[in-house]
PDB file of C-alpha atoms in Angstrom:
ATOM      1  CA  MET A   1     131.562 181.037 140.208  1.00 62.00           C
ATOM      2  CA  SER A   2     129.572 183.890 138.787  1.00 90.00           C
ATOM      3  CA  PHE A   3     125.874 184.333 139.341  1.00 88.00           C
ATOM      4  CA  ASP A   4     125.249 183.946 135.593  1.00 93.00           C
ATOM      5  CA  VAL A   5     126.858 180.513 135.490  1.00 94.00           C
ATOM      6  CA  LEU A   6     124.866 179.433 138.536  1.00 94.00           C
ATOM      7  CA  GLU A   7     121.596 180.515 136.892  1.00 96.00           C
ATOM      8  CA  LYS A   8     122.461 178.591 133.723  1.00 96.00           C
ATOM      9  CA  LEU A   9     123.269 175.497 135.771  1.00 96.00           C
ATOM     10  CA  GLU A  10     120.010 175.826 137.682  1.00 97.00           C
ATOM     11  CA  ALA A  11     118.067 176.110 134.410  1.00 98.00           C
ATOM     12  CA  LYS A  12     119.757 173.004 133.031  1.00 98.00           C
ATOM     13  CA  VAL A  13     119.007 171.054 136.200  1.00 98.00           C
ATOM     14  CA  GLN A  14     115.360 172.124 136.016  1.00 98.00           C
ATOM     15  CA  VAL A  15     115.148 170.990 132.375  1.00 98.00           C
ATOM     16  CA  ALA A  16     116.656 167.646 133.367  1.00 98.00           C
ATOM     17  CA  VAL A  17     114.179 167.240 136.266  1.00 98.00           C
ATOM     18  CA  ASP A  18     111.256 168.103 133.982  1.00 98.00           C
ATOM     19  CA  SER A  19     112.482 165.606 131.390  1.00 98.00           C
ATOM     20  CA  ILE A  20     112.789 162.889 134.023  1.00 98.00           C
ATOM     21  CA  GLU A  21     109.239 163.545 135.229  1.00 98.00           C
ATOM     22  CA  LEU A  22     107.877 163.324 131.688  1.00 98.00           C
ATOM     23  CA  LEU A  23     109.789 160.099 131.050  1.00 98.00           C
ATOM     24  CA  ARG A  24     108.465 158.574 134.276  1.00 98.00           C
ATOM     25  CA  MET A  25     104.924 159.445 133.226  1.00 98.00           C
ATOM     26  CA  GLU A  26     105.550 157.891 129.822  1.00 98.00           C
ATOM     27  CA  ILE A  27     106.945 154.752 131.463  1.00 98.00           C
ATOM     28  CA  ASP A  28     103.812 154.452 133.620  1.00 98.00           C
ATOM     29  CA  GLU A  29     101.590 154.810 130.548  1.00 98.00           C
ATOM     30  CA  LEU A  30     103.619 152.215 128.653  1.00 98.00           C
ATOM     31  CA  LYS A  31     103.469 149.798 131.594  1.00 98.00           C
ATOM     32  CA  GLU A  32      99.690 150.151 131.673  1.00 98.00           C
ATOM     33  CA  GLN A  33      99.468 149.643 127.915  1.00 98.00           C
ATOM     34  CA  ASN A  34     101.765 146.620 128.167  1.00 98.00           C
ATOM     35  CA  SER A  35      99.580 145.119 130.884  1.00 98.00           C
ATOM     36  CA  LYS A  36      96.467 145.551 128.749  1.00 98.00           C
ATOM     37  CA  LEU A  37      98.207 143.994 125.748  1.00 98.00           C
ATOM     38  CA  ASN A  38      99.383 141.050 127.854  1.00 98.00           C
ATOM     39  CA  ASP A  39      95.815 140.495 129.035  1.00 98.00           C
ATOM     40  CA  GLU A  40      94.519 140.629 125.467  1.00 98.00           C
ATOM     41  CA  ASN A  41      97.279 138.291 124.318  1.00 98.00           C
ATOM     42  CA  GLY A  42      96.296 135.770 126.989  1.00 98.00           C
ATOM     43  CA  ARG A  43      92.674 135.946 125.901  1.00 98.00           C
ATOM     44  CA  LEU A  44      93.622 135.483 122.253  1.00 98.00           C
ATOM     45  CA  VAL A  45      95.871 132.517 123.079  1.00 98.00           C
ATOM     46  CA  GLN A  46      92.966 130.852 124.899  1.00 98.00           C
ATOM     47  CA  GLU A  47      90.675 131.571 121.963  1.00 98.00           C
ATOM     48  CA  GLN A  48      93.213 130.119 119.537  1.00 98.00           C
ATOM     49  CA  GLN A  49      93.542 126.978 121.655  1.00 98.00           C
ATOM     50  CA  ALA A  50      89.771 126.571 121.714  1.00 98.00           C
ATOM     51  CA  TRP A  51      89.632 126.879 117.924  1.00 98.00           C
ATOM     52  CA  GLN A  52      92.449 124.363 117.548  1.00 98.00           C
ATOM     53  CA  GLU A  53      90.588 121.869 119.729  1.00 97.00           C
ATOM     54  CA  ARG A  54      87.418 122.340 117.711  1.00 97.00           C
ATOM     55  CA  LEU A  55      89.347 121.900 114.470  1.00 96.00           C
ATOM     56  CA  LYS A  56      91.026 118.733 115.759  1.00 96.00           C
ATOM     57  CA  ALA A  57      87.621 117.367 116.735  1.00 95.00           C
ATOM     58  CA  LEU A  58      86.212 118.122 113.281  1.00 94.00           C
ATOM     59  CA  LEU A  59      89.218 116.532 111.567  1.00 94.00           C
ATOM     60  CA  GLY A  60      88.791 113.486 113.783  1.00 92.00           C
ATOM     61  CA  ARG A  61      85.160 113.191 112.737  1.00 92.00           C
ATOM     62  CA  ILE A  62      86.146 113.465 109.062  1.00 90.00           C
ATOM     63  CA  GLU A  63      88.749 110.731 109.551  1.00 87.00           C
ATOM     64  CA  ASP A  64      86.121 108.545 111.253  1.00 82.00           C
ATOM     65  CA  VAL A  65      83.786 108.963 108.279  1.00 85.00           C
ATOM     66  CA  HIS A  66      86.634 108.117 105.893  1.00 82.00           C
ATOM     67  CA  ALA A  67      87.546 105.016 107.906  1.00 80.00           C
ATOM     68  CA  GLU A  68      84.017 103.618 107.680  1.00 72.00           C
TER      69      GLU A  68
END
């Protein structure tokens, strides 16, 4: 194997290692973003449930008034 071929192989390996490092960093960032979005989603689901309960209560009061 010539020295030239070995240098080209080494350069390709280094590019691959650099790419893997960048992808790992991106994965970490996406995991963090996903965690934040999951937290926000949970908060919004709770808020939606609270609004639904309030709406049900109001509709129940309207039905009570109609029944009288």
